[in-house]
PDB file of C-alpha atoms in Angstrom:
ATOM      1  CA  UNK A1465      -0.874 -30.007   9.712  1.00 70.00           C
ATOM      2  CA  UNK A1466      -2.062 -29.514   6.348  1.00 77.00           C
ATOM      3  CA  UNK A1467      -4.650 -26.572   7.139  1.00 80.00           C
ATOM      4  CA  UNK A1468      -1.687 -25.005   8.933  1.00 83.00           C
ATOM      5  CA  UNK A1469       0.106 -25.087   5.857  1.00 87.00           C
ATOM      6  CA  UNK A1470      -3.247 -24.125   3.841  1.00 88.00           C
ATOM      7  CA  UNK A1471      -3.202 -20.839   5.818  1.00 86.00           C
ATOM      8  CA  UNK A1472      -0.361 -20.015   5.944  1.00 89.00           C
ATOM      9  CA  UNK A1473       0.321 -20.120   1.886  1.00 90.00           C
ATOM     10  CA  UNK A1474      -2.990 -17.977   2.019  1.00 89.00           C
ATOM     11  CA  UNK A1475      -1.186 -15.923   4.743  1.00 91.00           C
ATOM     12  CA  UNK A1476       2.284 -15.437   2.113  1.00 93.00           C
ATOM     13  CA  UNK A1477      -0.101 -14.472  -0.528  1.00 93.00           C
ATOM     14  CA  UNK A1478      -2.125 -11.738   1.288  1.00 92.00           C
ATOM     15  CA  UNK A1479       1.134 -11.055   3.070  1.00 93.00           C
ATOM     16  CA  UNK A1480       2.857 -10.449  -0.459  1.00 93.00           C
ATOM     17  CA  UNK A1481      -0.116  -7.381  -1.366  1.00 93.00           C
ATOM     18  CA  UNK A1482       0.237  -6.116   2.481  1.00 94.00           C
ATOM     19  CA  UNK A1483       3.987  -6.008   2.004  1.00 94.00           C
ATOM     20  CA  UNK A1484       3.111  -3.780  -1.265  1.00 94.00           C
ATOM     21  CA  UNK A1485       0.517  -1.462   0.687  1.00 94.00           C
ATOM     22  CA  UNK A1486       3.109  -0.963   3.347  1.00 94.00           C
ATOM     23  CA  UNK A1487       5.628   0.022   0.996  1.00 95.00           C
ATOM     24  CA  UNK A1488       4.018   2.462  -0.356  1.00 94.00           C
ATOM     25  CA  UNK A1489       2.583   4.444   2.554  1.00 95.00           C
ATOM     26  CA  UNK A1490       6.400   3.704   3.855  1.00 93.00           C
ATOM     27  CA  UNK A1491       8.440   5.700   1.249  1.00 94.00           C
ATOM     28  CA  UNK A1492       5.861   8.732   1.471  1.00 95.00           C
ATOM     29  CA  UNK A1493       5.492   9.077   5.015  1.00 93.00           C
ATOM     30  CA  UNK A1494       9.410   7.921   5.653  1.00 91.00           C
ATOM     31  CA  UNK A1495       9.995  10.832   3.342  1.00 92.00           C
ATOM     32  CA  UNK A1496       8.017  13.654   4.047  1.00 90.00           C
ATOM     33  CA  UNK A1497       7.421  12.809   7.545  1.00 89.00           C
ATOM     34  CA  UNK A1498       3.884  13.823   6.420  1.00 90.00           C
ATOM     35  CA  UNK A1499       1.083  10.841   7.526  1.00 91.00           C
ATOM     36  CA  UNK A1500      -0.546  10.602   4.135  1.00 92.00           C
ATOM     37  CA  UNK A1501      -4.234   9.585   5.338  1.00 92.00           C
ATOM     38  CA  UNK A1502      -5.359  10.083   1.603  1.00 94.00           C
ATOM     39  CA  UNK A1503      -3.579   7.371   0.972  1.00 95.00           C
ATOM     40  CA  UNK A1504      -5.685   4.756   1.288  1.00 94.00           C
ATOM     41  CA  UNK A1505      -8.401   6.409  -0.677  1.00 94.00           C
ATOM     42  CA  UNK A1506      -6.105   6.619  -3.507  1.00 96.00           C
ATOM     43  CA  UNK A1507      -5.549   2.954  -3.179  1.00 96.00           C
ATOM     44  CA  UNK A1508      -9.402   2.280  -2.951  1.00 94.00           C
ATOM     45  CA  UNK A1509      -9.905   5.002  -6.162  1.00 94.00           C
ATOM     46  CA  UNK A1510      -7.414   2.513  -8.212  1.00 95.00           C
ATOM     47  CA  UNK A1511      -8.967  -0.768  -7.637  1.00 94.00           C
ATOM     48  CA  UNK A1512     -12.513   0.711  -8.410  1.00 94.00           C
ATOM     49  CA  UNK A1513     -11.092   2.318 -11.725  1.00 94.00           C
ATOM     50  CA  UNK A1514      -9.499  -0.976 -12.684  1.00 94.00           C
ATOM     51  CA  UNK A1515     -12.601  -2.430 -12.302  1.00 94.00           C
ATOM     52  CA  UNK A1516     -14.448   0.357 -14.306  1.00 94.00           C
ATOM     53  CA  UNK A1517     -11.885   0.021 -17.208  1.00 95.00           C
ATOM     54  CA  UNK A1518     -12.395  -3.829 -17.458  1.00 93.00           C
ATOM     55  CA  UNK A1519     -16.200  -3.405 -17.292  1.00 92.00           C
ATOM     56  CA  UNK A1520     -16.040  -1.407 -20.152  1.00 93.00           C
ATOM     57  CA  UNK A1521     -14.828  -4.218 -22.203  1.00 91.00           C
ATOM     58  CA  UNK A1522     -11.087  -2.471 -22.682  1.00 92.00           C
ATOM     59  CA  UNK A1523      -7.966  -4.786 -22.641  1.00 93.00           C
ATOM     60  CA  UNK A1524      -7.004  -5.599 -18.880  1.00 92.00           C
ATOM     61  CA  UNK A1525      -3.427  -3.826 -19.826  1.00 93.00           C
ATOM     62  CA  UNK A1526      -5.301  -0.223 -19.812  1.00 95.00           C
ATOM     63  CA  UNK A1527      -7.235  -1.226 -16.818  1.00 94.00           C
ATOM     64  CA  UNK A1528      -3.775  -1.472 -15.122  1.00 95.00           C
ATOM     65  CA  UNK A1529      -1.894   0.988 -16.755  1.00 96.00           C
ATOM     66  CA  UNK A1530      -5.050   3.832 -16.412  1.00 96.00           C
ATOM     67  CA  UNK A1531      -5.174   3.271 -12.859  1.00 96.00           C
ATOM     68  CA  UNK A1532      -1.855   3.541 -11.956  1.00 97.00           C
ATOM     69  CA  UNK A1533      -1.648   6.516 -13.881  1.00 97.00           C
ATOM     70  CA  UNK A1534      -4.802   8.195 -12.086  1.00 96.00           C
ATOM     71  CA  UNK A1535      -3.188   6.849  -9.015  1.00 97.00           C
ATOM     72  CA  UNK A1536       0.210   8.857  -9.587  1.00 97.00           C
ATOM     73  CA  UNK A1537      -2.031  11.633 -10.880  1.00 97.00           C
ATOM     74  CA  UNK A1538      -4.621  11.984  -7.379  1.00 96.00           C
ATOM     75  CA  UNK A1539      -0.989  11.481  -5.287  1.00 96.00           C
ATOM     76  CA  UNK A1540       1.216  14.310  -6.755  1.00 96.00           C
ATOM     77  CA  UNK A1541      -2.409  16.767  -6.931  1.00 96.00           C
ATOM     78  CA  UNK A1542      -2.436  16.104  -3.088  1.00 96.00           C
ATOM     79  CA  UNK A1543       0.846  17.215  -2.776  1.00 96.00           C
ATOM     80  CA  UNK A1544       0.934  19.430  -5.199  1.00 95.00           C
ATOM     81  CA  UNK A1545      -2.273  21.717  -4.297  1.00 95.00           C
ATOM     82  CA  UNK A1546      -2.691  20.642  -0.616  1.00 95.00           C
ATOM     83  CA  UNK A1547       0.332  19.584   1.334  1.00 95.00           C
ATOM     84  CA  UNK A1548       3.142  22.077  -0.262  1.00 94.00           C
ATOM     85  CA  UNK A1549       0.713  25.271   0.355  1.00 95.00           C
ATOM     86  CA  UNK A1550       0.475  24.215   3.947  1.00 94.00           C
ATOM     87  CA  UNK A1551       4.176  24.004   4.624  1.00 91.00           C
ATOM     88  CA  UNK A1552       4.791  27.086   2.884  1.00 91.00           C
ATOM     89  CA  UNK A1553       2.339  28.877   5.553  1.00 93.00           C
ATOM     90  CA  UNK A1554       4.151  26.721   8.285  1.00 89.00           C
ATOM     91  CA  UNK A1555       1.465  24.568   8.997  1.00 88.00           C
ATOM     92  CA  UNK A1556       2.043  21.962  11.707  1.00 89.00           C
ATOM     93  CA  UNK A1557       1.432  18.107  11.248  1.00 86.00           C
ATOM     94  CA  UNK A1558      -1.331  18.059  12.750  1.00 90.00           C
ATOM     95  CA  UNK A1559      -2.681  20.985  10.718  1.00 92.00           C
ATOM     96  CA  UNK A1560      -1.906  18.459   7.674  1.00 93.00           C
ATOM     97  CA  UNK A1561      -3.011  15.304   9.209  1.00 92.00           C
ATOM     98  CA  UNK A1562      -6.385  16.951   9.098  1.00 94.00           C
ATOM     99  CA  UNK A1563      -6.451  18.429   5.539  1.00 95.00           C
ATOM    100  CA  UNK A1564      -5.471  14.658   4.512  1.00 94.00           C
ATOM    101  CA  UNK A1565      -8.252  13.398   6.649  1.00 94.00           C
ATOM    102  CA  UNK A1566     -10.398  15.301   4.844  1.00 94.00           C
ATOM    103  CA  UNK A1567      -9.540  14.574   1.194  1.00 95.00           C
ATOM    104  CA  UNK A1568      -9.852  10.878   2.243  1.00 95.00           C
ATOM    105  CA  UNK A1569     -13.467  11.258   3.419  1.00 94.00           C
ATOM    106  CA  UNK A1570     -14.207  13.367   0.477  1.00 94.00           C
ATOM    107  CA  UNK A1571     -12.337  11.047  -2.553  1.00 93.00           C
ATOM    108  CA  UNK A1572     -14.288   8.281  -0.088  1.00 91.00           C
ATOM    109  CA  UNK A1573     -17.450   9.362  -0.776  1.00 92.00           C
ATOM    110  CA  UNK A1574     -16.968  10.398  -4.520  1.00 91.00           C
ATOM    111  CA  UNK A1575     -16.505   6.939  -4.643  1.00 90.00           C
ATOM    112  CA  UNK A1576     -19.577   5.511  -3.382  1.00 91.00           C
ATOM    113  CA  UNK A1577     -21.508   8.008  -5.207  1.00 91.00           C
ATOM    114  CA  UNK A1578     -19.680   6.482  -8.533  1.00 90.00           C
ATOM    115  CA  UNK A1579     -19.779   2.906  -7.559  1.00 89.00           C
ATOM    116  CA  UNK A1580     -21.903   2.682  -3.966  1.00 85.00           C
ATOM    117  CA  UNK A1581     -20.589   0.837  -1.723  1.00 81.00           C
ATOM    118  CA  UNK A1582     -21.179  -2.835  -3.034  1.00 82.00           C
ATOM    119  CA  UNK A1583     -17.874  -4.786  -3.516  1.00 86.00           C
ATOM    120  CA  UNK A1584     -16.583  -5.037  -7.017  1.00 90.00           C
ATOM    121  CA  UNK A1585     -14.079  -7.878  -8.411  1.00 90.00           C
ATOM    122  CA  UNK A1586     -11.808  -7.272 -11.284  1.00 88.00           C
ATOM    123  CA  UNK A1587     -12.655 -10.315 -13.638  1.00 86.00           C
ATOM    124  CA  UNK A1588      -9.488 -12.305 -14.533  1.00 83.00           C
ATOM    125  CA  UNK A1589      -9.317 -15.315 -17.212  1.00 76.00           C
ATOM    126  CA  UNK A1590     -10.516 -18.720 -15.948  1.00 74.00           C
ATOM    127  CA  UNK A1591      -7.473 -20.074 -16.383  1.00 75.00           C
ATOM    128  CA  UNK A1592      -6.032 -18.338 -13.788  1.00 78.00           C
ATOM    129  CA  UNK A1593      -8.732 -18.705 -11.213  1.00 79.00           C
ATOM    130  CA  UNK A1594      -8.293 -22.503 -11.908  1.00 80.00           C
ATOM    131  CA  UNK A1595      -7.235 -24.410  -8.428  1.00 80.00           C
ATOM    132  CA  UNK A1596      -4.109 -26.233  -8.489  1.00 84.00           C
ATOM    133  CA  UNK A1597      -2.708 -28.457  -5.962  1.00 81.00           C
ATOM    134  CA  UNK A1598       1.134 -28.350  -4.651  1.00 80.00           C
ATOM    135  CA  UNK A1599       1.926 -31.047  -2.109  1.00 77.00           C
ATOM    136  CA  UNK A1600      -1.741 -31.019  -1.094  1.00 79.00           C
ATOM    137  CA  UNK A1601      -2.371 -27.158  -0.553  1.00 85.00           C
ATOM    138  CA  UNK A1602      -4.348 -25.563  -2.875  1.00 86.00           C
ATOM    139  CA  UNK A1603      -3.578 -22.302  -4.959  1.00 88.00           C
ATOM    140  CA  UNK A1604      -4.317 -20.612  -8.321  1.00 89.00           C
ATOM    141  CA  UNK A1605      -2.354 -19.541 -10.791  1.00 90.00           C
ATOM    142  CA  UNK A1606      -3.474 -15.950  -9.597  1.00 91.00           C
ATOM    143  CA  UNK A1607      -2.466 -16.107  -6.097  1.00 91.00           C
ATOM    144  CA  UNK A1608       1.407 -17.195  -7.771  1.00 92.00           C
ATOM    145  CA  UNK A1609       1.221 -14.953 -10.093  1.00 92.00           C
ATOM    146  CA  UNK A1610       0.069 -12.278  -7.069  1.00 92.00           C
ATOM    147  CA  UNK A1611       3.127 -13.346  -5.160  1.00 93.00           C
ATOM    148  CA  UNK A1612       5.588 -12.855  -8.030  1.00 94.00           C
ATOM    149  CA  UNK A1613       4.279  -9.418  -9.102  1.00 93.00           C
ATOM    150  CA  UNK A1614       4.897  -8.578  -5.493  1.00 92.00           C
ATOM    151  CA  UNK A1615       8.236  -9.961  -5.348  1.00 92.00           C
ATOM    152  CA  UNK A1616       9.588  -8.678  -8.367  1.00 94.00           C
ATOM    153  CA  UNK A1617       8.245  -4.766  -7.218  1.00 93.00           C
ATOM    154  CA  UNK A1618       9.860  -5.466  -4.073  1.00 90.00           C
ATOM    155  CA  UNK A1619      13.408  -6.055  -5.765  1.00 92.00           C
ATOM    156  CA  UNK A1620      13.098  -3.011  -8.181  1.00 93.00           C
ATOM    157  CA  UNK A1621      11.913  -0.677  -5.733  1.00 93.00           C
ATOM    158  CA  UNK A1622      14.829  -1.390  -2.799  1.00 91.00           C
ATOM    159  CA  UNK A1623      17.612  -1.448  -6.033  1.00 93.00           C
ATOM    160  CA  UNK A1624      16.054   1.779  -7.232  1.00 93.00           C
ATOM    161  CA  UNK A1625      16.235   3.341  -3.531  1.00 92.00           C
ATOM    162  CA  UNK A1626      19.613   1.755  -3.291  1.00 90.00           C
ATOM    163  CA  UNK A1627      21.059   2.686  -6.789  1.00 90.00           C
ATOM    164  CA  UNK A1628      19.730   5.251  -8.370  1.00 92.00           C
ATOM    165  CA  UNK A1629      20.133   8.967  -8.117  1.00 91.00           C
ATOM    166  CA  UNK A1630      16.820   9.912  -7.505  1.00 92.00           C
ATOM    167  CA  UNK A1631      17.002   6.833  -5.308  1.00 92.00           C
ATOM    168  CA  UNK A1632      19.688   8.347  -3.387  1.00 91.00           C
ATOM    169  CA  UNK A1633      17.863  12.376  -3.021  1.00 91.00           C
ATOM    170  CA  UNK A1634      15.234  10.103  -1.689  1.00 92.00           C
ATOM    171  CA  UNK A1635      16.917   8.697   1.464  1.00 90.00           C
ATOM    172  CA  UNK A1636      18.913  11.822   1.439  1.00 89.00           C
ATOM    173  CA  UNK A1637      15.732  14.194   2.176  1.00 90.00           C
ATOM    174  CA  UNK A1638      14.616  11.260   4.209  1.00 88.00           C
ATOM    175  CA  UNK A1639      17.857  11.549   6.847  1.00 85.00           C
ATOM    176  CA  UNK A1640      18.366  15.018   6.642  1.00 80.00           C
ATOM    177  CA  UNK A1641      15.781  17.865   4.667  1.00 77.00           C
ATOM    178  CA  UNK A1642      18.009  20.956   5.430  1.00 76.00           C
ATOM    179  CA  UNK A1643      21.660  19.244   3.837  1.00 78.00           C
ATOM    180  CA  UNK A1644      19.554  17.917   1.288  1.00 77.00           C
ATOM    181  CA  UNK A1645      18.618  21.994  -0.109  1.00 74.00           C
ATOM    182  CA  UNK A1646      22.187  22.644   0.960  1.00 77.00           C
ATOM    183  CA  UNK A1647      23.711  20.133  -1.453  1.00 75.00           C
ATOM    184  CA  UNK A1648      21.562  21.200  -4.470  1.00 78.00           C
ATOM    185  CA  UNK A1649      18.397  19.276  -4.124  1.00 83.00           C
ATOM    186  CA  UNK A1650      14.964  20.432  -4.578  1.00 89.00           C
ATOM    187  CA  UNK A1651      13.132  19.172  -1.970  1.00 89.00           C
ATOM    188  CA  UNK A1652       9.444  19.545  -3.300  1.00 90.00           C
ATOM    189  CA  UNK A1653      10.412  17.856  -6.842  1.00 92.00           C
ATOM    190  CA  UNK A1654      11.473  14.693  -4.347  1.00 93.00           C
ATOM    191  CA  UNK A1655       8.379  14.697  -2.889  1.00 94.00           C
ATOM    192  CA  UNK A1656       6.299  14.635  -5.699  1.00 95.00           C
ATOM    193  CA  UNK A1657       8.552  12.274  -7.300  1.00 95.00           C
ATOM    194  CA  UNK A1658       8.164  10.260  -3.520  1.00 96.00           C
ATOM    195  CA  UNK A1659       3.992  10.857  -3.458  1.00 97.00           C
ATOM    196  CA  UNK A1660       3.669   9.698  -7.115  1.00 96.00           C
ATOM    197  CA  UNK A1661       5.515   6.428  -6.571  1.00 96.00           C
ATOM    198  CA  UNK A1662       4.127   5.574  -3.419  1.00 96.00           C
ATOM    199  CA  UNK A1663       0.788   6.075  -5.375  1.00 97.00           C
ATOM    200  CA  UNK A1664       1.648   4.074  -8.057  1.00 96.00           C
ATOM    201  CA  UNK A1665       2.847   1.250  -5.579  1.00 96.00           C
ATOM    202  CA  UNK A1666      -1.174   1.869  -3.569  1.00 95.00           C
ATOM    203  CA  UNK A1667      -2.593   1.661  -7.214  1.00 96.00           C
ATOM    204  CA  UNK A1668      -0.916  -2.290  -7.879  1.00 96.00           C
ATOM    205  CA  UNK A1669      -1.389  -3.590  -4.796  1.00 95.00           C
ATOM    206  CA  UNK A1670      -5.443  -2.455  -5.255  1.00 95.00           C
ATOM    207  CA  UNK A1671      -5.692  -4.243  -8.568  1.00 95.00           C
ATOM    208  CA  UNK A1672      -4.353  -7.114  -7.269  1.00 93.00           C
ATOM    209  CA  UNK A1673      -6.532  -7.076  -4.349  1.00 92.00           C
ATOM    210  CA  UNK A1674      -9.411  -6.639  -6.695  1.00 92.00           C
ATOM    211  CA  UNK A1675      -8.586  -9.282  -8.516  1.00 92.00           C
ATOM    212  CA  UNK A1676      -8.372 -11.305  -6.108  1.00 87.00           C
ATOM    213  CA  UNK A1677     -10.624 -10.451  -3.144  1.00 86.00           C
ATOM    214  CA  UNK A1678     -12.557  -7.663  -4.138  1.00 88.00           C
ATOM    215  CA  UNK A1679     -12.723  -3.957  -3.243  1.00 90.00           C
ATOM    216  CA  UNK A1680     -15.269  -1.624  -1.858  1.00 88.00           C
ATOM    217  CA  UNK A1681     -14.891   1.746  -0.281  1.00 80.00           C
ATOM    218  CA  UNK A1682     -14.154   0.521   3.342  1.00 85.00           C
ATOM    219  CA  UNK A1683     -11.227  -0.931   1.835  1.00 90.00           C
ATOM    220  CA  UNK A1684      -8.914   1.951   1.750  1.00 91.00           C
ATOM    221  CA  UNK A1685      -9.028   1.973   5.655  1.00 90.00           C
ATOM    222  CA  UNK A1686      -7.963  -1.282   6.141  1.00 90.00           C
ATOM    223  CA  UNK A1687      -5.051  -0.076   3.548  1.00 92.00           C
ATOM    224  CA  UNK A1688      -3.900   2.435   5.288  1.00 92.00           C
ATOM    225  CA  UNK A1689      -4.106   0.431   8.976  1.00 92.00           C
ATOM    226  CA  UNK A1690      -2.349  -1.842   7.078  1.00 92.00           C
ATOM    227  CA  UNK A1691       0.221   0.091   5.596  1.00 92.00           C
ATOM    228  CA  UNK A1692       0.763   2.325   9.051  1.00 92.00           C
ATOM    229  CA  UNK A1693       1.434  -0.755  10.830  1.00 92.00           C
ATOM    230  CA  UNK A1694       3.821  -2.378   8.500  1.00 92.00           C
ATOM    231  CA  UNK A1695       6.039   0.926   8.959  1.00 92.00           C
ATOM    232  CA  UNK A1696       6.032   0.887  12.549  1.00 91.00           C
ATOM    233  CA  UNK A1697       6.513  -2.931  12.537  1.00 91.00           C
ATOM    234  CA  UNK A1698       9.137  -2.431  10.056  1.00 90.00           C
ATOM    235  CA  UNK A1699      10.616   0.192  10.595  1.00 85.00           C
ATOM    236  CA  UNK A1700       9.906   3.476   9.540  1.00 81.00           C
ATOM    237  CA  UNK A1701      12.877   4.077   6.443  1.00 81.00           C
ATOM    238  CA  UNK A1702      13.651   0.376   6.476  1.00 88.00           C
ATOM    239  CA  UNK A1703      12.021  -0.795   3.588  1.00 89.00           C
ATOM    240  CA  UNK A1704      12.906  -4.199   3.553  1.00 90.00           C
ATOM    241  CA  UNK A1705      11.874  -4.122   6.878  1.00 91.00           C
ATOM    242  CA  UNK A1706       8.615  -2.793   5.905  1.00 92.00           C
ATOM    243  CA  UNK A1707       7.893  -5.459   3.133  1.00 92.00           C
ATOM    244  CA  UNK A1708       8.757  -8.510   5.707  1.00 93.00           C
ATOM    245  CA  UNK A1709       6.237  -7.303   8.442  1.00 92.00           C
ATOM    246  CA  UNK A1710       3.684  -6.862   5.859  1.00 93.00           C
ATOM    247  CA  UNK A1711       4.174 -10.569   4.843  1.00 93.00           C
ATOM    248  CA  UNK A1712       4.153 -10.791   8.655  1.00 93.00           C
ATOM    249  CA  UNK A1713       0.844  -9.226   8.801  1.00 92.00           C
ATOM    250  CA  UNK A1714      -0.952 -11.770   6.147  1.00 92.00           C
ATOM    251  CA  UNK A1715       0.443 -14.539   7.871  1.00 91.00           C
ATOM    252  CA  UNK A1716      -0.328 -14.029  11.183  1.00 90.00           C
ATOM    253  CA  UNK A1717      -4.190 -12.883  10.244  1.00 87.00           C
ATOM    254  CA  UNK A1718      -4.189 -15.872   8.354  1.00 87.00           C
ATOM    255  CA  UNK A1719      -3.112 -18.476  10.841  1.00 86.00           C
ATOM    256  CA  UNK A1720      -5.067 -16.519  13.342  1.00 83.00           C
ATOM    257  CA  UNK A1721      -7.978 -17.127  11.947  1.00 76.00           C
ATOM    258  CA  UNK A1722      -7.514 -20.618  12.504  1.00 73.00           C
ATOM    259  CA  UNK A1723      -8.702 -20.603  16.024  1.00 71.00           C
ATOM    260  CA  UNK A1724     -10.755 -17.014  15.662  1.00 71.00           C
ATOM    261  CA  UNK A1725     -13.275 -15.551  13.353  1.00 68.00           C
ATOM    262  CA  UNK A1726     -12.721 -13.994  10.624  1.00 67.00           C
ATOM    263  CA  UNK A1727     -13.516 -10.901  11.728  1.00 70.00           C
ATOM    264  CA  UNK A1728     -10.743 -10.474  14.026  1.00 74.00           C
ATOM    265  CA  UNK A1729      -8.851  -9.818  11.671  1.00 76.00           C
ATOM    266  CA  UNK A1730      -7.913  -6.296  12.374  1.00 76.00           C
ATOM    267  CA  UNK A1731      -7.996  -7.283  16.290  1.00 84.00           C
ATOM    268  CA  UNK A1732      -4.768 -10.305  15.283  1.00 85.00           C
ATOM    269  CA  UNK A1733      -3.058  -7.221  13.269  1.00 85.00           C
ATOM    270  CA  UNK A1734      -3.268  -5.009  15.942  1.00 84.00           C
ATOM    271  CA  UNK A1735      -2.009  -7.844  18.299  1.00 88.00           C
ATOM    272  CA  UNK A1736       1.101  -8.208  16.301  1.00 88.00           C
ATOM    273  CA  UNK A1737       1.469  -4.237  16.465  1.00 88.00           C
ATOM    274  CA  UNK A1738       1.555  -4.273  20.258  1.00 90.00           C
ATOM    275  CA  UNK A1739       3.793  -7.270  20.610  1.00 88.00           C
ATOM    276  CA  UNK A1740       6.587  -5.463  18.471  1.00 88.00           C
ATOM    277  CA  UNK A1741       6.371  -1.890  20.169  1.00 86.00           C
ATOM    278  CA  UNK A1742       6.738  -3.701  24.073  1.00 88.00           C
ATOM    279  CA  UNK A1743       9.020  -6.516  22.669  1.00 84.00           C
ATOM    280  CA  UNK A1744      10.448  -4.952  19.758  1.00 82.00           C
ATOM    281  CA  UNK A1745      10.429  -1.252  19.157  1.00 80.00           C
ATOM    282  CA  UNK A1746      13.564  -0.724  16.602  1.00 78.00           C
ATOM    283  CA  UNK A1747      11.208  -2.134  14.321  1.00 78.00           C
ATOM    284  CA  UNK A1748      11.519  -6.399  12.581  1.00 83.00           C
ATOM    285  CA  UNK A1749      15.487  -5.673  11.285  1.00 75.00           C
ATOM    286  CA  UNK A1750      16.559  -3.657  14.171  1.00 63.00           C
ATOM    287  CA  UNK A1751      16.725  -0.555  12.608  1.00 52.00           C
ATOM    288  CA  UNK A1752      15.557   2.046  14.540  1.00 48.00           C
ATOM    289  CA  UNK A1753      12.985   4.807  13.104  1.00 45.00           C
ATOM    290  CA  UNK A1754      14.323   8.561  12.679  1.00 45.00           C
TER     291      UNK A1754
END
């Protein structure tokens, strides 16, 4: 009983950084109906430039606040200089499925060139690496602190969907692109708006991985599996839908692993995808994908 509970604390904490990861490949591709394969290299790029920052002997608050803005930065470019020329020449999804493809495998390789390809942890004070014990499972104050950074970005980005007015364009070029230009609202200053936040949202969730884990540049795929499958598990739109199957996703790796290798991993969050689309299709909420 107590390794079940072990794992499945470990399972809430990884679940936490999925739920991030999921959220923001969610709001870009819920958006712009656009699936952002880039993604997970600028997810990948972040945690490595974290980690660059830090090595450098700067204070850990540039680290995080330099990444996230070269996140937001390689997001919006993407947009900016690939995606919105290829619309404007009426360029299928498919045709932009493969341009993002290939920005991935090139910012993928940029990276191993700058780093190679060994795994790199962001160093964190010993304090918070120190185990503590609750009710006989073990945790750090990292893996809490992990969980409330996650939880807190949760809240703030569902009210700022909910209540805001950007918030608001947002969902509105979501549900419907062609009332959303009728109504006054520029379409291609949403999306960049959409790409840079989703970036920004890719860029925590790496530093936090980093610090926690690691990161090397195989990473950014399991991101972006990651982050694909919490949308369809969740719903694509649904964001709190999106956030609970990523916390889905850590768990049930976690307690998978209990009777299976490690390495299944992927295999256990593949199973889960399966089991929703036969048993489950509107998504974890109910809410059906548009």
């Amino acid at each position: 009983m107590m390794l079940f509970l072990q794992l499945l604390v470990n399972g809430i904490i990884a679940g936490s950084v999925y739920a991030l990861i999921g959220l923001g490949f969610g709001i870009i591709y819920s958006t712009t109906r656009t699936f952002h394969f880039a993604h997970g290299a600028v997810y990948s790029i972040s945690g490595y430039m974290a980690y660059q920052i830090v090595f450098w002997n700067l204070p850990f608050w540039l680290a995080v606040g330099l990444s996230i803005a070269l996140a937001v930065f390689l997001g919006t470019a993407i947009e900016w200089l690939i995606y919105r020329p290829l619309r404007k020449i009426g360029a299928t999804g498919m045709e932009i499925l493969i341009s993002s493809m290939g920005v991935f495998i090139l910012l993928q390789n940029l990276s191993i060139i700058v780093w190679r390809s060994d795994p790199r942890v962001l160093p964190v004070a010993e304090v918070l690496q120190k185990g503590i014990s609750i009710g006989g499972v073990w945790t750090t104050l990292l893996q809490l602190l992990i969980v409330f950074v996650s939880l807190v970005l949760w809240a703030v980005l569902l009210l700022f969907i909910k209540r805001t007015k950007v918030g608001k364009a947002i969902r509105a070029l979501e549900n419907d692109p062609e009332m959303t230009e009728i109504v006054g609202i520029e379409p291609d200053r949403i999306r960049l708006i959409v790409y840079g936040l989703g970036s920004s949202l890719a860029a925590v969730s790496a530093i936090l991985m980093t610090v926690d884990v690691g990161i090397d540049p195989h990473s950014g795929m399991m991101a972006l599996l990651i982050g694909v499958i919490a949308v369809i598990v969740g719903g694509a739109g649904n964001y709190a839908g999106t956030a609970l199957a990523g916390l889905l996703l850590g768990v049930a790796e976690n307690i998978g692993i209990w009777k299976v290798s490690s390495e299944w991993k992927a295999t256990i969050a593949f199973g889960v995808l399966v089991v929703f689309i036969i048993f489950r299709p509107t998504g974890i909420l109910g809410k059906k994908s548009h």
